[in-house]
Coordinates of C-alpha atoms and ligand atoms in Angstrom, one line a residue:
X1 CA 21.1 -32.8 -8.3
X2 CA 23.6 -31.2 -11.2
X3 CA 22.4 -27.9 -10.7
X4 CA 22.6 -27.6 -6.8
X5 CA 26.3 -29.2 -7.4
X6 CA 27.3 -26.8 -9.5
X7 CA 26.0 -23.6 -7.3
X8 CA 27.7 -25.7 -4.5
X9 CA 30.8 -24.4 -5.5
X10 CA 30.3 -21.0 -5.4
X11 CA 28.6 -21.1 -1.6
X12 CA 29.0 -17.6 -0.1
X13 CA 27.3 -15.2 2.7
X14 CA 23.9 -14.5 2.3
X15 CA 21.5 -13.9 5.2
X16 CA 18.8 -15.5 3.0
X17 CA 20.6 -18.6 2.6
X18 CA 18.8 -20.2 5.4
X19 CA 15.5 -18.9 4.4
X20 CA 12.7 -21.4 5.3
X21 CA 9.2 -22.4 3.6
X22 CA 6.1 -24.2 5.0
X23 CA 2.7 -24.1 4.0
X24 CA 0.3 -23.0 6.2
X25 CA -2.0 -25.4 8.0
X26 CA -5.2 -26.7 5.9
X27 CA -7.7 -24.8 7.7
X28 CA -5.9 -21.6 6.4
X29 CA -6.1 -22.8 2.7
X30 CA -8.6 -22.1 0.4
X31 CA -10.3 -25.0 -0.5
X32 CA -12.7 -26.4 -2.9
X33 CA -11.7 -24.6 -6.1
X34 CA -12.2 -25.2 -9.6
X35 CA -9.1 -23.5 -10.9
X36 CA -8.9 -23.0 -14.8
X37 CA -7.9 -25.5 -17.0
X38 CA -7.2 -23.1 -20.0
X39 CA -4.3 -23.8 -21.9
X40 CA -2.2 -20.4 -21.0
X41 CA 1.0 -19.9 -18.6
X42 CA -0.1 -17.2 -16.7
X43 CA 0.1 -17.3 -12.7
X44 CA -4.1 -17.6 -12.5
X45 CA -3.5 -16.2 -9.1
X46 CA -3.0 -12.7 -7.9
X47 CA -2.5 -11.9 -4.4
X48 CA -2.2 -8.1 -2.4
X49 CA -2.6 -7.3 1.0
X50 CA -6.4 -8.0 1.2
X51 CA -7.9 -10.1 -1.3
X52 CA -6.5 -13.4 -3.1
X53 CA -8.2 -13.9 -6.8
X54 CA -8.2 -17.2 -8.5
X55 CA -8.9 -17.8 -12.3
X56 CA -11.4 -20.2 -11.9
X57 CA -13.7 -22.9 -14.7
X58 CA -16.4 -21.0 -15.2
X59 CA -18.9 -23.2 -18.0
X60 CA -20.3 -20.3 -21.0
X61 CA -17.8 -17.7 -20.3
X62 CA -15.0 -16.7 -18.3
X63 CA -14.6 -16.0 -14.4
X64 CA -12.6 -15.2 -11.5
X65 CA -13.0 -15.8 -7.6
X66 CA -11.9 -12.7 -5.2
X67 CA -11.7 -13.9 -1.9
X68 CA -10.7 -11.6 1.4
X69 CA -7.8 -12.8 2.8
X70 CA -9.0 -14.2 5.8
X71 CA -11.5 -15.9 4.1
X72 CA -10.3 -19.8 4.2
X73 CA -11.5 -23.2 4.3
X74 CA -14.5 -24.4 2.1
X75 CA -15.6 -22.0 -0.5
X76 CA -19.2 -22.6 -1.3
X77 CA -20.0 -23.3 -5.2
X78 CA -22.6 -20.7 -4.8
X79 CA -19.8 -18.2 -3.6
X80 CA -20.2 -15.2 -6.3
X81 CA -18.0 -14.5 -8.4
X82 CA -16.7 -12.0 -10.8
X83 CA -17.6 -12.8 -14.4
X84 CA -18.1 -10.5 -16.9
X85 CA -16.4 -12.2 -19.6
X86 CA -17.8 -14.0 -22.3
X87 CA -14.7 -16.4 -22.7
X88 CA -12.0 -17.6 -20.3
X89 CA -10.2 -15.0 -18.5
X90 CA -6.6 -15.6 -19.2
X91 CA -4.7 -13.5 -16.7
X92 CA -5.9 -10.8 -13.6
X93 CA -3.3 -8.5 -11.9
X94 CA -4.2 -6.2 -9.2
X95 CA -4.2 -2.4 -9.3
X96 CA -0.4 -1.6 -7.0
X97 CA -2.0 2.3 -6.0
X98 CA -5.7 0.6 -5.3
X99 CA -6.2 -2.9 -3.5
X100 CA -9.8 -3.1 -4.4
X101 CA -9.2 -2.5 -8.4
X102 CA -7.9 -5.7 -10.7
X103 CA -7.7 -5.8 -14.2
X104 CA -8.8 -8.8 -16.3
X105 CA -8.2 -10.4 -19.6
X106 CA -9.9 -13.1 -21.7
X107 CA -9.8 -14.9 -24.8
X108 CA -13.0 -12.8 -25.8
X109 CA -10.6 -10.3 -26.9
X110 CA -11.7 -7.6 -23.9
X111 CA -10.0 -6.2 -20.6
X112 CA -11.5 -5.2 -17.7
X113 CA -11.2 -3.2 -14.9
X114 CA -13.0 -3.7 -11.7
X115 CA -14.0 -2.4 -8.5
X116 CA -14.3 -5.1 -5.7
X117 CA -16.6 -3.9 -2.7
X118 CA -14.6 -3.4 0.8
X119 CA -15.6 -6.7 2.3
X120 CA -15.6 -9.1 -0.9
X121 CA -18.2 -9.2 -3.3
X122 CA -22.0 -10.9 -2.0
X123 CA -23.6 -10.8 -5.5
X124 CA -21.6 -11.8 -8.5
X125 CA -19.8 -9.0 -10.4
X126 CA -20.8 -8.7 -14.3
X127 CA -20.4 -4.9 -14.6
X128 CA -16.4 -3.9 -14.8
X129 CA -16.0 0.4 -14.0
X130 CA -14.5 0.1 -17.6
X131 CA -13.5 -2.2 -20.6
X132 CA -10.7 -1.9 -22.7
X133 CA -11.3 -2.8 -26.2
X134 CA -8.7 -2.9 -29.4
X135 CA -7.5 -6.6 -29.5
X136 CA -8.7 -8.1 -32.5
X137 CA -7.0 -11.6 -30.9
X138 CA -7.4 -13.1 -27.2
X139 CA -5.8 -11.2 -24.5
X140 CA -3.4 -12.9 -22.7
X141 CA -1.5 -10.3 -20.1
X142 CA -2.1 -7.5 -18.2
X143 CA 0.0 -5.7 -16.3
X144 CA -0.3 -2.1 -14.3
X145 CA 2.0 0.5 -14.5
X146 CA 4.3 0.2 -11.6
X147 CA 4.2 4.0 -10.6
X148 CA 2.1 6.0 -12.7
X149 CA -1.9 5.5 -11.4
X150 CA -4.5 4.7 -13.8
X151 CA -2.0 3.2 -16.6
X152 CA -2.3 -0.6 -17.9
X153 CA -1.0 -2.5 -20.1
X154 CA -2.3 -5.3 -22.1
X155 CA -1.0 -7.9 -24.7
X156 CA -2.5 -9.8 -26.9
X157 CA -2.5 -12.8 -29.6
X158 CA -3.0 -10.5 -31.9
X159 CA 1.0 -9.8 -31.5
X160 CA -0.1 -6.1 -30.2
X161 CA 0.8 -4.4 -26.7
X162 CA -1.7 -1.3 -26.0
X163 CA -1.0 1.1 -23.3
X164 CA -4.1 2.3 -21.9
X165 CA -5.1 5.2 -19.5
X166 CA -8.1 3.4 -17.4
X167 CA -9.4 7.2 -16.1
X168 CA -10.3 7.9 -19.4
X169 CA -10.9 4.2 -21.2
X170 CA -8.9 5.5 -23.3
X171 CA -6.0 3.9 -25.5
X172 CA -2.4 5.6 -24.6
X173 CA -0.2 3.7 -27.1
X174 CA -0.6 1.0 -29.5
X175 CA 2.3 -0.7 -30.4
X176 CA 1.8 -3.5 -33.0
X177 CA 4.7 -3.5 -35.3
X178 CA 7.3 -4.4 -33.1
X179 CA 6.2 -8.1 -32.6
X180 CA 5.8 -10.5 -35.3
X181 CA 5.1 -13.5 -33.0
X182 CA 3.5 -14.6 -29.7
X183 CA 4.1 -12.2 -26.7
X184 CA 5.2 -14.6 -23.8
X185 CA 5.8 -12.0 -21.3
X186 CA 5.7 -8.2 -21.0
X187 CA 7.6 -6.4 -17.7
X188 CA 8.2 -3.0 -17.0
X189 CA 11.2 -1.7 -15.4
X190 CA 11.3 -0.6 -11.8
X191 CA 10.5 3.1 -12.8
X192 CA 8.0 2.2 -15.6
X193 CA 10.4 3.9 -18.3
X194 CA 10.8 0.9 -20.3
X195 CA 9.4 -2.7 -20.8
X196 CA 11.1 -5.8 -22.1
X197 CA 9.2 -8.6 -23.4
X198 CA 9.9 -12.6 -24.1
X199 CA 8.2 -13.7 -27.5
X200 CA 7.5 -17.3 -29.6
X201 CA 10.6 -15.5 -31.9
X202 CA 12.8 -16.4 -29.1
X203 CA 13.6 -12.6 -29.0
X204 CA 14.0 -10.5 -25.9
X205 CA 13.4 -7.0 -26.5
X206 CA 13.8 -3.8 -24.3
X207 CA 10.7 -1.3 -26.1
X208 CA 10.4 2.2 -25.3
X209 CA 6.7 2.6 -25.3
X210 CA 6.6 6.4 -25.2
X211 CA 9.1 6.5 -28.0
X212 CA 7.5 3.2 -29.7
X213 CA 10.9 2.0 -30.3
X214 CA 13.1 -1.5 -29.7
X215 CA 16.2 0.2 -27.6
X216 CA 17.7 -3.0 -27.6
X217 CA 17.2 -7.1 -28.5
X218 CA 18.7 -10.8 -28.4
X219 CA 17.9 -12.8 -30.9
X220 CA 17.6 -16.4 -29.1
X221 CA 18.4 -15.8 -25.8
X222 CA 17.0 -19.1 -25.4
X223 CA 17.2 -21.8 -28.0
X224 CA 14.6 -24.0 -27.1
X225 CA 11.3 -24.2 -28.7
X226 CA 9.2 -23.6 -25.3
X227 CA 8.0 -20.6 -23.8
X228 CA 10.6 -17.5 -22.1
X229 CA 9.9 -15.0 -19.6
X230 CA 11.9 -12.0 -19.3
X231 CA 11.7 -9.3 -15.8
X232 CA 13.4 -6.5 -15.5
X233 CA 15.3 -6.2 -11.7
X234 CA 16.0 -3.5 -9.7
X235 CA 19.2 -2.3 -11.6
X236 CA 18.0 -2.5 -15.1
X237 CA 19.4 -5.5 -16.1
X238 CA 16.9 -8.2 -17.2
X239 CA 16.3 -12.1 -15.9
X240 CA 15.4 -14.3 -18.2
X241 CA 14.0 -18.1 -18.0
X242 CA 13.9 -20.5 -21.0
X243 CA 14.8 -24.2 -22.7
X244 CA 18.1 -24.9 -24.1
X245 CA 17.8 -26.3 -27.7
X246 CA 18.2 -29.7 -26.0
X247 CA 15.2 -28.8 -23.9
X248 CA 16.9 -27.9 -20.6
X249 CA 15.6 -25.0 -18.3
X250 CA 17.7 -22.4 -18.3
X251 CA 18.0 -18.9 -16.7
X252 CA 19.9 -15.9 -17.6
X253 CA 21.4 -12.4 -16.8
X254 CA 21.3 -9.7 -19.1
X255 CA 22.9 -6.0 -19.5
X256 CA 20.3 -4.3 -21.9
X257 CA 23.2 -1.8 -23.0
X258 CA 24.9 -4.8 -24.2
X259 CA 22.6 -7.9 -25.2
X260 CA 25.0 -9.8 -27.0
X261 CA 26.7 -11.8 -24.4
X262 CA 24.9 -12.8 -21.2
X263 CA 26.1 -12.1 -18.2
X264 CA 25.2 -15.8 -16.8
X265 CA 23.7 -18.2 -18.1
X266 CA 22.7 -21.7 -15.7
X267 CA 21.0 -24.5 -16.7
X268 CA 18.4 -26.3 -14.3
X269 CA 17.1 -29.5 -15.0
X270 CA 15.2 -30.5 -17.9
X271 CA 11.5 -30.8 -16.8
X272 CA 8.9 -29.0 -19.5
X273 CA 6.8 -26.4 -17.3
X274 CA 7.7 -22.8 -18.2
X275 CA 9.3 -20.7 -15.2
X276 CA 8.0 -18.3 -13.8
X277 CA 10.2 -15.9 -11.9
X278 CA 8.8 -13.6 -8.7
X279 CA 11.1 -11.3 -8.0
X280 CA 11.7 -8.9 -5.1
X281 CA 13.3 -5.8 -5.8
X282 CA 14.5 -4.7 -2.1
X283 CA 16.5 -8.2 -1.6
X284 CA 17.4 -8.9 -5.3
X285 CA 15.6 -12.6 -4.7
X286 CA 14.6 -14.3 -7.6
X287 CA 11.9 -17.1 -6.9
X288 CA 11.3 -19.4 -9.5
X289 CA 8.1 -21.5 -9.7
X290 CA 7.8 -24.0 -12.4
X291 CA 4.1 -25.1 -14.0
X292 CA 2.9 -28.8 -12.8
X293 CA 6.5 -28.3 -10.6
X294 CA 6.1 -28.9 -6.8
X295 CA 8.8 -26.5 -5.9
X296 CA 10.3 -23.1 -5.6
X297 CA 13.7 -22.3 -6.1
X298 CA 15.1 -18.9 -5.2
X299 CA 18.1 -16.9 -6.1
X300 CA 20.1 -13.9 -4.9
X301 CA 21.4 -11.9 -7.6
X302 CA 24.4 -9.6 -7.3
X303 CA 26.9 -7.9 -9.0
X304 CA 29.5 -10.3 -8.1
X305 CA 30.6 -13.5 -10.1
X306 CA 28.7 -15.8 -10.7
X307 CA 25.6 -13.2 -10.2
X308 CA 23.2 -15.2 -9.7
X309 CA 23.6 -17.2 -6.6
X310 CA 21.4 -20.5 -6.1
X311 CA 19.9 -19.9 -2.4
X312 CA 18.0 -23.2 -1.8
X313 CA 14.5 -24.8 -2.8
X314 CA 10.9 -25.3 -1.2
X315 CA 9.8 -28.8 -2.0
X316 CA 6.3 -30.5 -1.5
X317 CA 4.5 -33.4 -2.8
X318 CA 1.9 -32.0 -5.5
X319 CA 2.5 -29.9 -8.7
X320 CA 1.7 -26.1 -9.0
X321 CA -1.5 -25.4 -11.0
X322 CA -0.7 -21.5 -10.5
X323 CA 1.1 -19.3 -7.9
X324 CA 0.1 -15.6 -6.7
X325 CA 3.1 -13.3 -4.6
X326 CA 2.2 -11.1 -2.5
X327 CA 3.5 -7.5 -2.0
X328 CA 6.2 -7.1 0.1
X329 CA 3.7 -4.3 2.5
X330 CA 1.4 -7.5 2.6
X331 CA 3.9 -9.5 4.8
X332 CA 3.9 -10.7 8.3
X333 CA 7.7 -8.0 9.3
X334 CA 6.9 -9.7 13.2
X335 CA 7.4 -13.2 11.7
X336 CA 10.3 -12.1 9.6
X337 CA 8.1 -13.4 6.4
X338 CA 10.3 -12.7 3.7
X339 CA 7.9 -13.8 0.7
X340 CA 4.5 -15.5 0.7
X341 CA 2.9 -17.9 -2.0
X342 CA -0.1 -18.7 -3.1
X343 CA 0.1 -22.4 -4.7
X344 CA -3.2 -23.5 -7.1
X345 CA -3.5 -26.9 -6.8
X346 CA -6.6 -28.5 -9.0
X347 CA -9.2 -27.9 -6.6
X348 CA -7.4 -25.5 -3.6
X349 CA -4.9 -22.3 -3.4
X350 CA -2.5 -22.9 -0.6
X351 CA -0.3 -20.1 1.1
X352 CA 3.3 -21.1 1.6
X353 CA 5.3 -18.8 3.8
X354 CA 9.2 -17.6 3.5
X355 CA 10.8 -16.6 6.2
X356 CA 14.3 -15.8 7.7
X357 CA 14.9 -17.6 11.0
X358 CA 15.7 -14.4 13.5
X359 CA 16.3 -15.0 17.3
X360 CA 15.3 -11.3 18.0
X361 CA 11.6 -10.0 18.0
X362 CA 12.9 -6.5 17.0
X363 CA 12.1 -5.3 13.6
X364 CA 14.9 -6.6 11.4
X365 CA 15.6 -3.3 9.2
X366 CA 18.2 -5.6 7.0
X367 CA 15.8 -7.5 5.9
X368 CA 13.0 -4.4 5.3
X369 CA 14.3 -2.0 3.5
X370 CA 12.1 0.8 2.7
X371 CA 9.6 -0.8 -0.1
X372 CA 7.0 0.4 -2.8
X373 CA 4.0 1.7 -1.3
X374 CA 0.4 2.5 -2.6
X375 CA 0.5 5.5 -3.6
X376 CA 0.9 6.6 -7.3
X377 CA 4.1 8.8 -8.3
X378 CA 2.8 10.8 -11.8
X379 CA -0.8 11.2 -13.3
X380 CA -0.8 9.7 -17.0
X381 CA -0.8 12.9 -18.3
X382 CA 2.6 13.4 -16.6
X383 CA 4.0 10.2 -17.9
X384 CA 2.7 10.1 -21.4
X385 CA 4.1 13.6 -21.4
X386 CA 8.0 12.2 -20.6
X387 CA 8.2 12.4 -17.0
X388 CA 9.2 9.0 -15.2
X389 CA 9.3 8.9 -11.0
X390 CA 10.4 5.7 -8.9
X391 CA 8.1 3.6 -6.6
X392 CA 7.3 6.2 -3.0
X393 CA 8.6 4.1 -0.5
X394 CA 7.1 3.3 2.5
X395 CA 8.7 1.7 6.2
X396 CA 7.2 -1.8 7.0
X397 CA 8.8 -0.8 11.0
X398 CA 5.1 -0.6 12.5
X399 CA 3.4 -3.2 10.1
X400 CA 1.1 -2.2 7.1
X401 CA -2.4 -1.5 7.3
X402 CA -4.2 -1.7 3.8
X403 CA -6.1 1.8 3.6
X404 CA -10.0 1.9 3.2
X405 CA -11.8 1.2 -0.2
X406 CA -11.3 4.2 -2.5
X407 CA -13.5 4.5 -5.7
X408 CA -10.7 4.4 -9.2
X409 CA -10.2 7.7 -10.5
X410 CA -12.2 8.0 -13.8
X411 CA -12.1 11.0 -15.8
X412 CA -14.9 10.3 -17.5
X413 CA -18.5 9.5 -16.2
X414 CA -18.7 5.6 -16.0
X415 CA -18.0 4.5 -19.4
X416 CA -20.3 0.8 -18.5
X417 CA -23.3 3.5 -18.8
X418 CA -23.3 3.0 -22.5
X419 CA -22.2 -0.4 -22.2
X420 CA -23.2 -2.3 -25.7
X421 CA -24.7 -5.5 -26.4
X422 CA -21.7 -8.6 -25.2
X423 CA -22.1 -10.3 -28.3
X424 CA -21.5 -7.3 -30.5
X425 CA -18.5 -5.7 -29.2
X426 CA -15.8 -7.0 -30.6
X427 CA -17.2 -6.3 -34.4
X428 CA -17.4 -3.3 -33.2
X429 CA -13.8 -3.0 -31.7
X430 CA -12.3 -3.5 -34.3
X431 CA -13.8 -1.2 -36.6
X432 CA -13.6 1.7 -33.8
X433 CA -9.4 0.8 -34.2
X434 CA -9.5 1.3 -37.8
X435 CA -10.7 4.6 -37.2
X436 CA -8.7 5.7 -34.3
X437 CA -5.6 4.3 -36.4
X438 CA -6.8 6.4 -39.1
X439 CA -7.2 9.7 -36.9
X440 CA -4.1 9.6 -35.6
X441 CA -2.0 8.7 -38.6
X442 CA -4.1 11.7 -40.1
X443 CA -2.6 13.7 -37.6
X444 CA 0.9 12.9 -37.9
X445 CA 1.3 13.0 -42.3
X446 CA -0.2 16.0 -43.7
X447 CA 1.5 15.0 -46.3
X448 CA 0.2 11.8 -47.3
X449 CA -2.9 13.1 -48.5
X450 CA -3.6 11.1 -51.1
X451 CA -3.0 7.5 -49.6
X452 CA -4.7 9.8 -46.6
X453 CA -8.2 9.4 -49.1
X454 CA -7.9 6.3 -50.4
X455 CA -8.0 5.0 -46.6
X456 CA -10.7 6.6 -46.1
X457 CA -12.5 5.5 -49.4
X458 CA -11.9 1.9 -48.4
X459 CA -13.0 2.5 -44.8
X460 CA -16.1 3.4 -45.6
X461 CA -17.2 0.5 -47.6
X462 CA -16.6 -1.1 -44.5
X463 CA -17.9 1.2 -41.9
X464 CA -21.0 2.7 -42.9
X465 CA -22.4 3.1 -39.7
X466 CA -19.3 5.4 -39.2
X467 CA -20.2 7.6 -42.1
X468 CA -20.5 10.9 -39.8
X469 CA -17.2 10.9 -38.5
X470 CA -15.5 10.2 -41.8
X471 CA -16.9 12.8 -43.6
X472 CA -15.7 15.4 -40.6
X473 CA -12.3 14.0 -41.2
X474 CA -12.9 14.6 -45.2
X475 CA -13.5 18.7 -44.3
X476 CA -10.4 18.6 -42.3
X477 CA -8.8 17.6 -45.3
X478 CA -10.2 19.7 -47.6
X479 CA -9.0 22.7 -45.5
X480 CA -5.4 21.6 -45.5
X481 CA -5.4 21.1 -49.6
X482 CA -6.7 24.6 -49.9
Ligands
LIG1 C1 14.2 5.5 -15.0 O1 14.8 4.3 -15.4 C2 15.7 4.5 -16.5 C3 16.2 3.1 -16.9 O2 16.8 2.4 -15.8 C4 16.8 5.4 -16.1 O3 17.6 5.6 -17.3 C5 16.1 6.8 -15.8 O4 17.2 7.7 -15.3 C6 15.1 6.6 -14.7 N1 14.4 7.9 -14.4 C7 14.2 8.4 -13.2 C8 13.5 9.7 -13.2 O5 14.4 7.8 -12.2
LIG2 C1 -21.6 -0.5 -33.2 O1 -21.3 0.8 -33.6 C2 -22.3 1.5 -34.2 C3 -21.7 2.8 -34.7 O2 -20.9 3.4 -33.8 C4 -23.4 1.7 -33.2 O3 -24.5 2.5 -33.8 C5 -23.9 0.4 -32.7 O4 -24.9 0.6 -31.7 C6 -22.8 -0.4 -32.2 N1 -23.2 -1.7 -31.9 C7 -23.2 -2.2 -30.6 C8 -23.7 -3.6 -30.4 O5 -22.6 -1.6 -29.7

């Protein structure tokens, strides 16, 4: 191949450079799956250290399975699932400080959060603990704050990221003037400071949520038409995949203090399905699964020429429908399992396991370092207030043992127990956003009274049944003109 030739060159010391894969035998896979067909380049899979969920066809709505690890070989059709959605779910991510919370989001314009019961679920889930409503467009990423508990983030087609705080169901931050096109891919940085994001403007931007501001950008950082997805690694600098404007795959380094040149740039091949990168922070691997590709191809990055250094590739026979990665405390440490996969084919999920060939049964500490943990670093509060905190780190020496099921952390009382009608809600979303938008940019201009009232003249025409609150807001402002 062109691209292994051209890494060839640069062939140097790396103890992962003999890093194996194999898929695990078929009475370990999971099998007899519908996985989604919906037209989206998320994973569909998310894995952690005891469940696997699947994004799954679900006809008149949208669902997800959530299987306990050990729970392979057939899955029954009647096997309940989670489904609370009234369209497709379009991407789940579990909860990094809880292993039985994962958010969900759908084309009906909702997230979710939910609670999955210690053993797997024996009924089918329709009630999430909370849902997350201010998209006026489908939903297509979530993704948890890395270190701060309770915090999600969400994306949407309606070119709007919204923080939220899921204690309190409540939204944190709302930005939705800093995109004008399709959101490909939203990461936050290893401390949760900072995001970058990949959009259909060919723009990769590093936001500062709390300070709602773009700190830096590059204007094509791929030039190809197709979809990009930008990470953030370990250091702060950014990895990006993408198509050349001849439609080849490409991946790049970037410094986000200076955007302008990349710091490499390598083209792959020039097949069409999107990469997506996994990416372990305490080895600086890069793995790179392709959609409808039947490999993986992993990277070391460092911070010597050429920086990103083409380790080898896991080939099999059938494409990837999807692909979950599991947490590095979820790995086998006595097998010397460096990654593990979960590969969607049409109809199965099939783990595929990394490892570094070791002679020695000791631990080998080289290849653990110290790794994120479950626990949360700050409360919301603490973040929203300024304060950022690395991942705690935990030792993988004796093994990880996932703790028992805890309850999530709401502030409020269960926020379901005045659940509204399914069909309803997202009239209603969107007119409970007008007003919160209207509240808070109350608050900030006291001195934009006027345009202040002719808001709220035009809002209520629209929301009547809000008439109460508006007229509150209307005292308020009679007081500050006096
Ligand atoms: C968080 O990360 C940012 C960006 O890498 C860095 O500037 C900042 O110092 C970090 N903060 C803490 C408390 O580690
Ligand atoms: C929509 O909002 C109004 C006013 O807040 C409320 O009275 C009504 O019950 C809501 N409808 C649904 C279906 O939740």
């Amino acid at each position: 191949f062109f691209f292994t030739d051209m890494f060839r060159r640069v062939v140097r010391q790396s103890k992962f450079r003999h890093v194996f894969g194999q898929a695990v035998k078929n009475d370990q896979c999971y099998d007899d799956i519908r996985v989604s067909r919906v037209t989206w380049d998320s994973t569909f899979c998310a894995v952690n250290p005891k469940f696997v969920a699947i994004i799954i066809e679900a006809s008149g709505g949208g669902a997800f399975l959530v299987l306990p690890l050990h729970k392979s070989g057939r899955i029954d059709k009647s096997y309940p699932t989670v489904c609370g959605h009234t369209g497709p779910v379009l991407d789940i991510d579990w909860c990094p400080h809880n292993d039985n919370v994962i958010a969900s989001s759908s084309e009906d314009c909702s997230v979710m959060v939910w609670q999955i019961p210690e053993n797997g679920l024996t009924l089918p889930l329709t009630d999430p603990v909370v849902i997350l409503e201010g998209h006026s467009k489908r939903v297509g990423i979530v993704t948890w704050h890395p270190t701060v508990r309770n915090v999600l983030l969400s994306a949407g087609c309606d070119n709007t990221i919204i923080i939220w705080n899921v204690g309190s169901g409540e939204s944190l931050i709302t930005l939705d003037d800093l995109h004008s096109d399709m959101i490909y891919s939203v990461c936050w940085n290893r401390n949760g400071s900072l995001i970058c994001t990949a959009s259909k403007d060919k723009k990769v931007r590093v936001i500062d949520p709390r300070k709602q501001e773009v700190i830096a950008e590059k204007e094509r950082a791929h030039e190809g038409a197709r979809p990009m997805r930008a990470i953030f690694l370990a250091d702060g600098n950014i990895f990006t995949t993408g198509f050349s404007r001849m439609s080849e795959r490409q991946i790049a380094l970037w410094n986000p203090k200076n955007m302008e040149e990349c710091i490499a740039l390598h083209e792959l091949d020039t097949s069409n399905g999107v990469l997506l990168p996994f990416y372990d922070p305490d080895t600086n691997v890069v793995y790179l699964c392709g959609k409808g590709d039947s490999s993986i191809r992993y990277f070391e990055i460092t911070d010597e020429a050429p920086y990103v250094h083409f380790l080898n590739t896991f080939s099999s026979k059938e494409p990837q429908r999807g692909m979950g990665y599991m947490p590095k405390r979820g790995l086998d440490v006595n097998k010397c399992e460096i990654a593990r996969f979960y590969k969607l084919h049409e109809r199965k999920c099939e783990p595929i396991i990394m490892t570094v060939p070791r002679k020695s049964e000791l631990f080998q500490d080289d290849l653990y370092p110290d790794t994120a943990g479950p626990e949360a670093a700050l409360e919301a509060e603490e973040w929203i207030e300024g304060k950022n905190a690395d991942p705690i780190l935990i030792s993988l020496k004796h093994g990880y043992v996932p703790a028992k099921s805890r309850d999530l952390k709401l502030v409020k009382k269960n926020v379901l127990d005045k659940k509204p009608d399914l069909k309803k809600r997202n009239e209603n979303a969107s007119s409970h956003n007008k007003l919160a938008d209207m509240v808070s940019y109350l608050q900030k201009t006291e001195n934009k009274l006027d345009d202040i009232l002719k808001e709220i003249k035009s809002i209520r025409d629209i929301l009547s049944s809000q008439d109460k609150r508006i007229s509150k807001l209307e005292e308020q402002m009679a007081k500050v003109t006096i």
